[in-house]
PDB file of C-alpha atoms in Angstrom:
ATOM      1  CA  ARG A  17      -5.673 -16.332  -9.436  1.00  0.00           C
ATOM      2  CA  LYS A  18      -4.469 -13.075  -7.897  1.00  0.00           C
ATOM      3  CA  GLU A  19      -6.936 -11.294  -5.644  1.00  0.00           C
ATOM      4  CA  VAL A  20      -6.499  -8.050  -7.554  1.00  0.00           C
ATOM      5  CA  GLU A  21      -5.516  -7.896 -11.207  1.00  0.00           C
ATOM      6  CA  GLN A  22      -4.749  -4.767 -13.168  1.00  0.00           C
ATOM      7  CA  ASP A  23      -4.181  -3.880 -16.774  1.00  0.00           C
ATOM      8  CA  PRO A  24      -0.609  -4.576 -17.767  1.00  0.00           C
ATOM      9  CA  GLY A  25       1.433  -1.445 -18.444  1.00  0.00           C
ATOM     10  CA  PRO A  26       3.169   0.679 -19.264  1.00  0.00           C
ATOM     11  CA  PHE A  27       0.736   3.166 -20.777  1.00  0.00           C
ATOM     12  CA  ASN A  28       2.488   5.816 -22.822  1.00  0.00           C
ATOM     13  CA  VAL A  29       0.186   8.691 -23.728  1.00  0.00           C
ATOM     14  CA  PRO A  30       0.589  12.271 -24.986  1.00  0.00           C
ATOM     15  CA  GLU A  31      -0.341  15.243 -22.852  1.00  0.00           C
ATOM     16  CA  GLY A  32      -4.042  15.959 -23.014  1.00  0.00           C
ATOM     17  CA  ALA A  33      -5.031  12.350 -23.697  1.00  0.00           C
ATOM     18  CA  THR A  34      -7.702  10.463 -21.817  1.00  0.00           C
ATOM     19  CA  VAL A  35      -6.542   7.190 -20.323  1.00  0.00           C
ATOM     20  CA  ALA A  36      -8.443   4.448 -18.526  1.00  0.00           C
ATOM     21  CA  PHE A  37      -7.184   1.817 -16.113  1.00  0.00           C
ATOM     22  CA  ASN A  38      -9.111  -1.291 -15.245  1.00  0.00           C
ATOM     23  CA  CYS A  39      -8.935  -3.617 -12.290  1.00  0.00           C
ATOM     24  CA  THR A  40     -10.746  -6.829 -11.375  1.00  0.00           C
ATOM     25  CA  TYR A  41     -10.942  -8.482  -7.983  1.00  0.00           C
ATOM     26  CA  SER A  42     -11.833 -12.000  -6.957  1.00  0.00           C
ATOM     27  CA  ASN A  43     -12.983 -11.659  -3.336  1.00  0.00           C
ATOM     28  CA  SER A  44     -16.656 -10.746  -3.302  1.00  0.00           C
ATOM     29  CA  ALA A  45     -16.368  -9.973   0.442  1.00  0.00           C
ATOM     30  CA  SER A  46     -14.185  -6.973  -0.345  1.00  0.00           C
ATOM     31  CA  GLN A  47     -15.656  -3.911   1.292  1.00  0.00           C
ATOM     32  CA  SER A  48     -13.675  -0.851   0.332  1.00  0.00           C
ATOM     33  CA  PHE A  49     -11.907   0.118  -2.855  1.00  0.00           C
ATOM     34  CA  PHE A  50      -9.254   2.688  -3.622  1.00  0.00           C
ATOM     35  CA  TRP A  51      -6.862   3.979  -6.203  1.00  0.00           C
ATOM     36  CA  TYR A  52      -3.415   4.830  -4.884  1.00  0.00           C
ATOM     37  CA  ARG A  53      -0.660   6.599  -6.745  1.00  0.00           C
ATOM     38  CA  GLN A  54       3.001   5.716  -6.356  1.00  0.00           C
ATOM     39  CA  ASP A  55       5.840   7.810  -7.730  1.00  0.00           C
ATOM     40  CA  CYS A  56       9.119   6.100  -8.585  1.00  0.00           C
ATOM     41  CA  ARG A  57       9.421   3.729  -5.554  1.00  0.00           C
ATOM     42  CA  LYS A  58       8.197   6.334  -3.098  1.00  0.00           C
ATOM     43  CA  GLU A  59       5.367   5.627  -0.710  1.00  0.00           C
ATOM     44  CA  PRO A  60       1.884   5.004  -2.111  1.00  0.00           C
ATOM     45  CA  LYS A  61      -0.531   7.869  -1.595  1.00  0.00           C
ATOM     46  CA  LEU A  62      -4.293   7.724  -1.722  1.00  0.00           C
ATOM     47  CA  LEU A  63      -5.622   9.173  -4.958  1.00  0.00           C
ATOM     48  CA  MET A  64      -9.290   8.488  -4.341  1.00  0.00           C
ATOM     49  CA  SER A  65     -11.742   6.088  -2.820  1.00  0.00           C
ATOM     50  CA  VAL A  66     -14.124   4.294  -5.153  1.00  0.00           C
ATOM     51  CA  TYR A  67     -17.869   4.162  -4.538  1.00  0.00           C
ATOM     52  CA  SER A  68     -20.588   2.133  -6.223  1.00  0.00           C
ATOM     53  CA  SER A  69     -22.271   5.291  -7.424  1.00  0.00           C
ATOM     54  CA  GLY A  70     -19.066   6.422  -9.100  1.00  0.00           C
ATOM     55  CA  ASN A  71     -17.125   9.470  -8.012  1.00  0.00           C
ATOM     56  CA  GLU A  72     -15.172  12.250  -9.597  1.00  0.00           C
ATOM     57  CA  ASP A  73     -12.312  14.414  -8.386  1.00  0.00           C
ATOM     58  CA  GLY A  74     -11.320  16.988 -10.960  1.00  0.00           C
ATOM     59  CA  ARG A  75      -9.887  15.155 -13.956  1.00  0.00           C
ATOM     60  CA  PHE A  76     -10.182  11.764 -12.253  1.00  0.00           C
ATOM     61  CA  THR A  77     -13.262   9.542 -12.294  1.00  0.00           C
ATOM     62  CA  ALA A  78     -13.542   6.222 -10.501  1.00  0.00           C
ATOM     63  CA  GLN A  79     -16.201   3.576 -11.005  1.00  0.00           C
ATOM     64  CA  LEU A  80     -17.063   0.387  -9.136  1.00  0.00           C
ATOM     65  CA  ASN A  81     -19.181  -2.460 -10.476  1.00  0.00           C
ATOM     66  CA  ARG A  82     -19.743  -4.934  -7.648  1.00  0.00           C
ATOM     67  CA  ALA A  83     -21.703  -7.373  -9.812  1.00  0.00           C
ATOM     68  CA  SER A  84     -18.797  -7.725 -12.236  1.00  0.00           C
ATOM     69  CA  GLN A  85     -16.159  -7.182  -9.519  1.00  0.00           C
ATOM     70  CA  TYR A  86     -14.571  -4.475 -11.595  1.00  0.00           C
ATOM     71  CA  ILE A  87     -13.048  -1.083 -10.808  1.00  0.00           C
ATOM     72  CA  SER A  88     -11.916   1.596 -13.204  1.00  0.00           C
ATOM     73  CA  LEU A  89     -10.053   4.889 -13.151  1.00  0.00           C
ATOM     74  CA  LEU A  90     -10.385   7.456 -15.910  1.00  0.00           C
ATOM     75  CA  ILE A  91      -7.921  10.323 -16.232  1.00  0.00           C
ATOM     76  CA  ARG A  92      -8.926  13.139 -18.557  1.00  0.00           C
ATOM     77  CA  ASP A  93      -6.624  15.787 -20.022  1.00  0.00           C
ATOM     78  CA  SER A  94      -3.459  13.998 -18.874  1.00  0.00           C
ATOM     79  CA  LYS A  95      -0.651  16.115 -17.477  1.00  0.00           C
ATOM     80  CA  LEU A  96       3.057  15.356 -17.353  1.00  0.00           C
ATOM     81  CA  SER A  97       2.706  15.267 -13.575  1.00  0.00           C
ATOM     82  CA  ASP A  98       0.260  12.355 -13.848  1.00  0.00           C
ATOM     83  CA  SER A  99       3.180  10.067 -14.749  1.00  0.00           C
ATOM     84  CA  ALA A 100       3.292   7.477 -11.973  1.00  0.00           C
ATOM     85  CA  THR A 101       2.216   3.959 -11.125  1.00  0.00           C
ATOM     86  CA  TYR A 102      -1.472   3.592 -10.246  1.00  0.00           C
ATOM     87  CA  LEU A 103      -2.375   0.902  -7.756  1.00  0.00           C
ATOM     88  CA  CYS A 104      -5.788  -0.679  -7.486  1.00  0.00           C
ATOM     89  CA  VAL A 105      -6.395  -1.495  -3.826  1.00  0.00           C
ATOM     90  CA  LEU A 106      -9.142  -3.177  -1.898  1.00  0.00           C
ATOM     91  CA  ARG A 107      -9.794  -3.702   1.771  1.00  0.00           C
ATOM     92  CA  SER A 108     -11.412  -6.829   3.179  1.00  0.00           C
ATOM     93  CA  TYR A 109     -12.824  -6.575   6.660  1.00  0.00           C
ATOM     94  CA  ASN A 110     -12.776 -10.343   7.000  1.00  0.00           C
ATOM     95  CA  GLN A 111      -8.989 -10.258   6.668  1.00  0.00           C
ATOM     96  CA  GLY A 112      -8.254  -7.912   9.538  1.00  0.00           C
ATOM     97  CA  GLY A 113      -8.858  -4.876   7.396  1.00  0.00           C
ATOM     98  CA  LYS A 114      -5.651  -5.310   5.457  1.00  0.00           C
ATOM     99  CA  LEU A 115      -5.109  -3.613   2.134  1.00  0.00           C
ATOM    100  CA  ILE A 116      -4.674  -5.888  -0.875  1.00  0.00           C
ATOM    101  CA  PHE A 117      -2.764  -4.304  -3.717  1.00  0.00           C
ATOM    102  CA  GLY A 118      -2.732  -4.896  -7.406  1.00  0.00           C
ATOM    103  CA  GLN A 119       0.666  -4.864  -9.035  1.00  0.00           C
ATOM    104  CA  GLY A 120       0.085  -1.432 -10.448  1.00  0.00           C
ATOM    105  CA  THR A 121      -0.087   0.088 -13.900  1.00  0.00           C
ATOM    106  CA  GLU A 122       2.637   2.460 -14.973  1.00  0.00           C
ATOM    107  CA  LEU A 123       1.564   5.619 -16.762  1.00  0.00           C
ATOM    108  CA  SER A 124       3.969   7.797 -18.689  1.00  0.00           C
ATOM    109  CA  VAL A 125       2.621  11.070 -20.080  1.00  0.00           C
ATOM    110  CA  LYS A 126       4.795  12.551 -22.810  1.00  0.00           C
ATOM    111  CA  PRO A 127       4.951  16.156 -24.051  1.00  0.00           C
TER     112      PRO A 127
ATOM    113  CA  GLU B   9       2.534  17.653  10.633  1.00  0.00           C
ATOM    114  CA  ALA B  10       0.712  14.305  10.542  1.00  0.00           C
ATOM    115  CA  GLN B  11       3.125  11.673   9.362  1.00  0.00           C
ATOM    116  CA  VAL B  12       4.539   8.171   9.504  1.00  0.00           C
ATOM    117  CA  THR B  13       8.305   8.017   9.908  1.00  0.00           C
ATOM    118  CA  GLN B  14      10.631   5.110   9.283  1.00  0.00           C
ATOM    119  CA  ASN B  15      14.272   4.637  10.095  1.00  0.00           C
ATOM    120  CA  PRO B  16      16.644   3.924   8.578  1.00  0.00           C
ATOM    121  CA  ARG B  17      15.690   4.913   5.051  1.00  0.00           C
ATOM    122  CA  TYR B  18      18.491   2.883   3.515  1.00  0.00           C
ATOM    123  CA  LEU B  19      20.365  -0.072   4.985  1.00  0.00           C
ATOM    124  CA  ILE B  20      22.929  -2.499   3.638  1.00  0.00           C
ATOM    125  CA  THR B  21      23.704  -5.382   5.948  1.00  0.00           C
ATOM    126  CA  VAL B  22      25.017  -8.925   5.912  1.00  0.00           C
ATOM    127  CA  THR B  23      23.285 -12.252   6.332  1.00  0.00           C
ATOM    128  CA  GLY B  24      22.505 -13.131   9.929  1.00  0.00           C
ATOM    129  CA  LYS B  25      23.068  -9.719  11.513  1.00  0.00           C
ATOM    130  CA  LYS B  26      19.943  -8.797  13.478  1.00  0.00           C
ATOM    131  CA  LEU B  27      18.338  -5.495  12.572  1.00  0.00           C
ATOM    132  CA  THR B  28      15.323  -3.399  13.480  1.00  0.00           C
ATOM    133  CA  VAL B  29      13.461  -0.959  11.283  1.00  0.00           C
ATOM    134  CA  THR B  30      11.524   1.552  13.345  1.00  0.00           C
ATOM    135  CA  CYS B  31       8.133   2.975  12.476  1.00  0.00           C
ATOM    136  CA  SER B  32       6.367   5.765  14.308  1.00  0.00           C
ATOM    137  CA  GLN B  33       3.134   7.667  13.670  1.00  0.00           C
ATOM    138  CA  ASN B  34       1.884  10.834  15.343  1.00  0.00           C
ATOM    139  CA  MET B  35      -1.795  10.541  14.387  1.00  0.00           C
ATOM    140  CA  ASN B  36      -2.942   8.339  17.285  1.00  0.00           C
ATOM    141  CA  HIS B  37      -3.913   5.615  14.811  1.00  0.00           C
ATOM    142  CA  GLU B  38      -5.019   2.236  16.098  1.00  0.00           C
ATOM    143  CA  TYR B  39      -4.057   0.233  13.026  1.00  0.00           C
ATOM    144  CA  MET B  40      -0.472  -0.189  11.828  1.00  0.00           C
ATOM    145  CA  SER B  41       0.994  -2.475   9.229  1.00  0.00           C
ATOM    146  CA  TRP B  42       4.206  -3.466   7.498  1.00  0.00           C
ATOM    147  CA  TYR B  43       4.478  -4.208   3.770  1.00  0.00           C
ATOM    148  CA  ARG B  44       7.263  -5.224   1.479  1.00  0.00           C
ATOM    149  CA  GLN B  45       7.373  -4.322  -2.192  1.00  0.00           C
ATOM    150  CA  ASP B  46       9.193  -6.421  -4.758  1.00  0.00           C
ATOM    151  CA  PRO B  47       9.283  -6.088  -8.557  1.00  0.00           C
ATOM    152  CA  GLY B  48       6.522  -8.125 -10.166  1.00  0.00           C
ATOM    153  CA  LEU B  49       4.927  -8.971  -6.822  1.00  0.00           C
ATOM    154  CA  GLY B  50       3.539  -5.647  -5.708  1.00  0.00           C
ATOM    155  CA  LEU B  51       3.014  -4.731  -2.065  1.00  0.00           C
ATOM    156  CA  ARG B  52       2.494  -7.627   0.324  1.00  0.00           C
ATOM    157  CA  GLN B  53       1.572  -7.399   3.977  1.00  0.00           C
ATOM    158  CA  ILE B  54       4.055  -8.794   6.495  1.00  0.00           C
ATOM    159  CA  TYR B  55       2.376  -8.105   9.856  1.00  0.00           C
ATOM    160  CA  TYR B  56      -0.324  -5.852  11.152  1.00  0.00           C
ATOM    161  CA  SER B  57      -1.525  -4.560  14.494  1.00  0.00           C
ATOM    162  CA  MET B  58      -5.037  -3.465  15.370  1.00  0.00           C
ATOM    163  CA  ASN B  59      -3.999  -1.878  18.645  1.00  0.00           C
ATOM    164  CA  VAL B  60      -1.442  -1.983  21.448  1.00  0.00           C
ATOM    165  CA  GLU B  61      -0.312  -5.541  22.217  1.00  0.00           C
ATOM    166  CA  VAL B  62      -2.443  -6.911  19.347  1.00  0.00           C
ATOM    167  CA  THR B  63      -0.484  -8.154  16.341  1.00  0.00           C
ATOM    168  CA  ASP B  64      -1.163 -10.700  13.630  1.00  0.00           C
ATOM    169  CA  LYS B  65       0.504 -12.232  10.612  1.00  0.00           C
ATOM    170  CA  GLY B  66      -0.028 -10.957   7.131  1.00  0.00           C
ATOM    171  CA  ASP B  67       0.747 -12.795   3.914  1.00  0.00           C
ATOM    172  CA  VAL B  68       4.527 -13.066   4.232  1.00  0.00           C
ATOM    173  CA  PRO B  69       5.486 -13.122   7.940  1.00  0.00           C
ATOM    174  CA  GLU B  70       8.321 -15.680   7.775  1.00  0.00           C
ATOM    175  CA  GLY B  71      11.617 -14.266   8.986  1.00  0.00           C
ATOM    176  CA  TYR B  72      10.064 -11.204  10.626  1.00  0.00           C
ATOM    177  CA  LYS B  73       8.873 -10.193  14.080  1.00  0.00           C
ATOM    178  CA  VAL B  74       6.988  -7.157  15.285  1.00  0.00           C
ATOM    179  CA  SER B  75       5.899  -5.650  18.552  1.00  0.00           C
ATOM    180  CA  ARG B  76       3.354  -3.013  19.562  1.00  0.00           C
ATOM    181  CA  LYS B  77       4.139  -1.890  23.079  1.00  0.00           C
ATOM    182  CA  GLU B  78       3.033   1.684  22.442  1.00  0.00           C
ATOM    183  CA  LYS B  79       0.341   2.986  20.142  1.00  0.00           C
ATOM    184  CA  ARG B  80       2.675   5.178  18.112  1.00  0.00           C
ATOM    185  CA  ASN B  81       5.468   2.641  17.431  1.00  0.00           C
ATOM    186  CA  PHE B  82       5.520  -0.554  15.419  1.00  0.00           C
ATOM    187  CA  PRO B  83       9.077  -1.803  14.853  1.00  0.00           C
ATOM    188  CA  LEU B  84       9.922  -4.536  12.356  1.00  0.00           C
ATOM    189  CA  ILE B  85      12.612  -6.957  13.510  1.00  0.00           C
ATOM    190  CA  LEU B  86      14.682  -9.246  11.324  1.00  0.00           C
ATOM    191  CA  GLU B  87      16.401 -11.653  13.730  1.00  0.00           C
ATOM    192  CA  SER B  88      18.586 -13.285  11.086  1.00  0.00           C
ATOM    193  CA  PRO B  89      18.258 -11.466   7.752  1.00  0.00           C
ATOM    194  CA  SER B  90      18.751 -13.374   4.537  1.00  0.00           C
ATOM    195  CA  PRO B  91      19.275 -12.139   0.966  1.00  0.00           C
ATOM    196  CA  ASN B  92      15.650 -12.943   0.031  1.00  0.00           C
ATOM    197  CA  GLN B  93      14.604 -10.203   2.474  1.00  0.00           C
ATOM    198  CA  THR B  94      16.237  -7.598   0.270  1.00  0.00           C
ATOM    199  CA  SER B  95      13.286  -5.377  -0.540  1.00  0.00           C
ATOM    200  CA  LEU B  96      11.586  -2.016  -0.140  1.00  0.00           C
ATOM    201  CA  TYR B  97       9.644  -1.886   3.127  1.00  0.00           C
ATOM    202  CA  PHE B  98       6.729   0.391   3.979  1.00  0.00           C
ATOM    203  CA  CYS B  99       5.046   1.008   7.290  1.00  0.00           C
ATOM    204  CA  ALA B 100       1.474   2.311   7.268  1.00  0.00           C
ATOM    205  CA  SER B 101      -1.156   3.391   9.753  1.00  0.00           C
ATOM    206  CA  SER B 102      -4.836   4.227   9.773  1.00  0.00           C
ATOM    207  CA  SER B 103      -7.568   5.064  12.229  1.00  0.00           C
ATOM    208  CA  TRP B 104     -10.488   2.836  13.097  1.00  0.00           C
ATOM    209  CA  THR B 105     -13.863   4.454  13.684  1.00  0.00           C
ATOM    210  CA  GLY B 106     -15.606   1.403  15.087  1.00  0.00           C
ATOM    211  CA  SER B 107     -17.219   0.368  11.839  1.00  0.00           C
ATOM    212  CA  SER B 108     -14.646   1.166   9.207  1.00  0.00           C
ATOM    213  CA  TYR B 109     -11.017   1.804   8.625  1.00  0.00           C
ATOM    214  CA  ASN B 110      -9.984   5.119   7.197  1.00  0.00           C
ATOM    215  CA  GLU B 111      -7.237   6.033   4.747  1.00  0.00           C
ATOM    216  CA  GLN B 112      -3.890   4.324   5.294  1.00  0.00           C
ATOM    217  CA  PHE B 113      -0.929   6.668   5.478  1.00  0.00           C
ATOM    218  CA  PHE B 114       2.426   5.266   4.434  1.00  0.00           C
ATOM    219  CA  GLY B 115       5.903   5.996   5.676  1.00  0.00           C
ATOM    220  CA  PRO B 116       8.611   6.986   3.159  1.00  0.00           C
ATOM    221  CA  GLY B 117       9.988   3.457   2.865  1.00  0.00           C
ATOM    222  CA  THR B 118      13.157   1.631   3.878  1.00  0.00           C
ATOM    223  CA  ARG B 119      15.320   0.148   1.186  1.00  0.00           C
ATOM    224  CA  LEU B 120      17.047  -2.895   2.662  1.00  0.00           C
ATOM    225  CA  THR B 121      19.835  -4.877   1.020  1.00  0.00           C
ATOM    226  CA  VAL B 122      21.047  -8.094   2.637  1.00  0.00           C
ATOM    227  CA  LEU B 123      24.351  -9.372   1.263  1.00  0.00           C
TER     228      LEU B 123
END
């Protein structure tokens, strides 16, 4: 079983739609959780960290459920510029602090 | 400007010809890491370094070497490249505050083709 598993893509949505990505992880010792965004084989960039209490950044909301080992990302009012691959990422301090990446979910927002 | 730089950005080489991909960061970060990204496999860690002269293997270290003689530089060395090392490579760095790691910043990537 992969350490981080994400929804299979691609997601094709119209502008203005709400879209949700899900991610599950298998290592209960995981300490930190993130969503990264990657545009067309460019470098990944941090979109937001994910906290147990849930956190919001504009149109983006992230949730963490440690009991179910589940992370989600909700994008409201999708824009064309949101088209990218979204990577679910966790960091385990018992593995030298390395980042463990999901394979990513591709989002395509259409006019 | 705070950044991670990698060189070269693109490289086509032949099997067995030693090469080095350089990585440099100007943020005084303790932690640096190399990843490779392949279709269907996502990003996988090759090697990482928690500080100068401290390096350790990641998930896919075979065929690679690294060194960390200075804090800012973390070169990736392929002594005898093979076609299965054709990939997109990313270097990353982050700071360590004593109890947690902070955001990892990635370099722009190096697209390597080994013929």
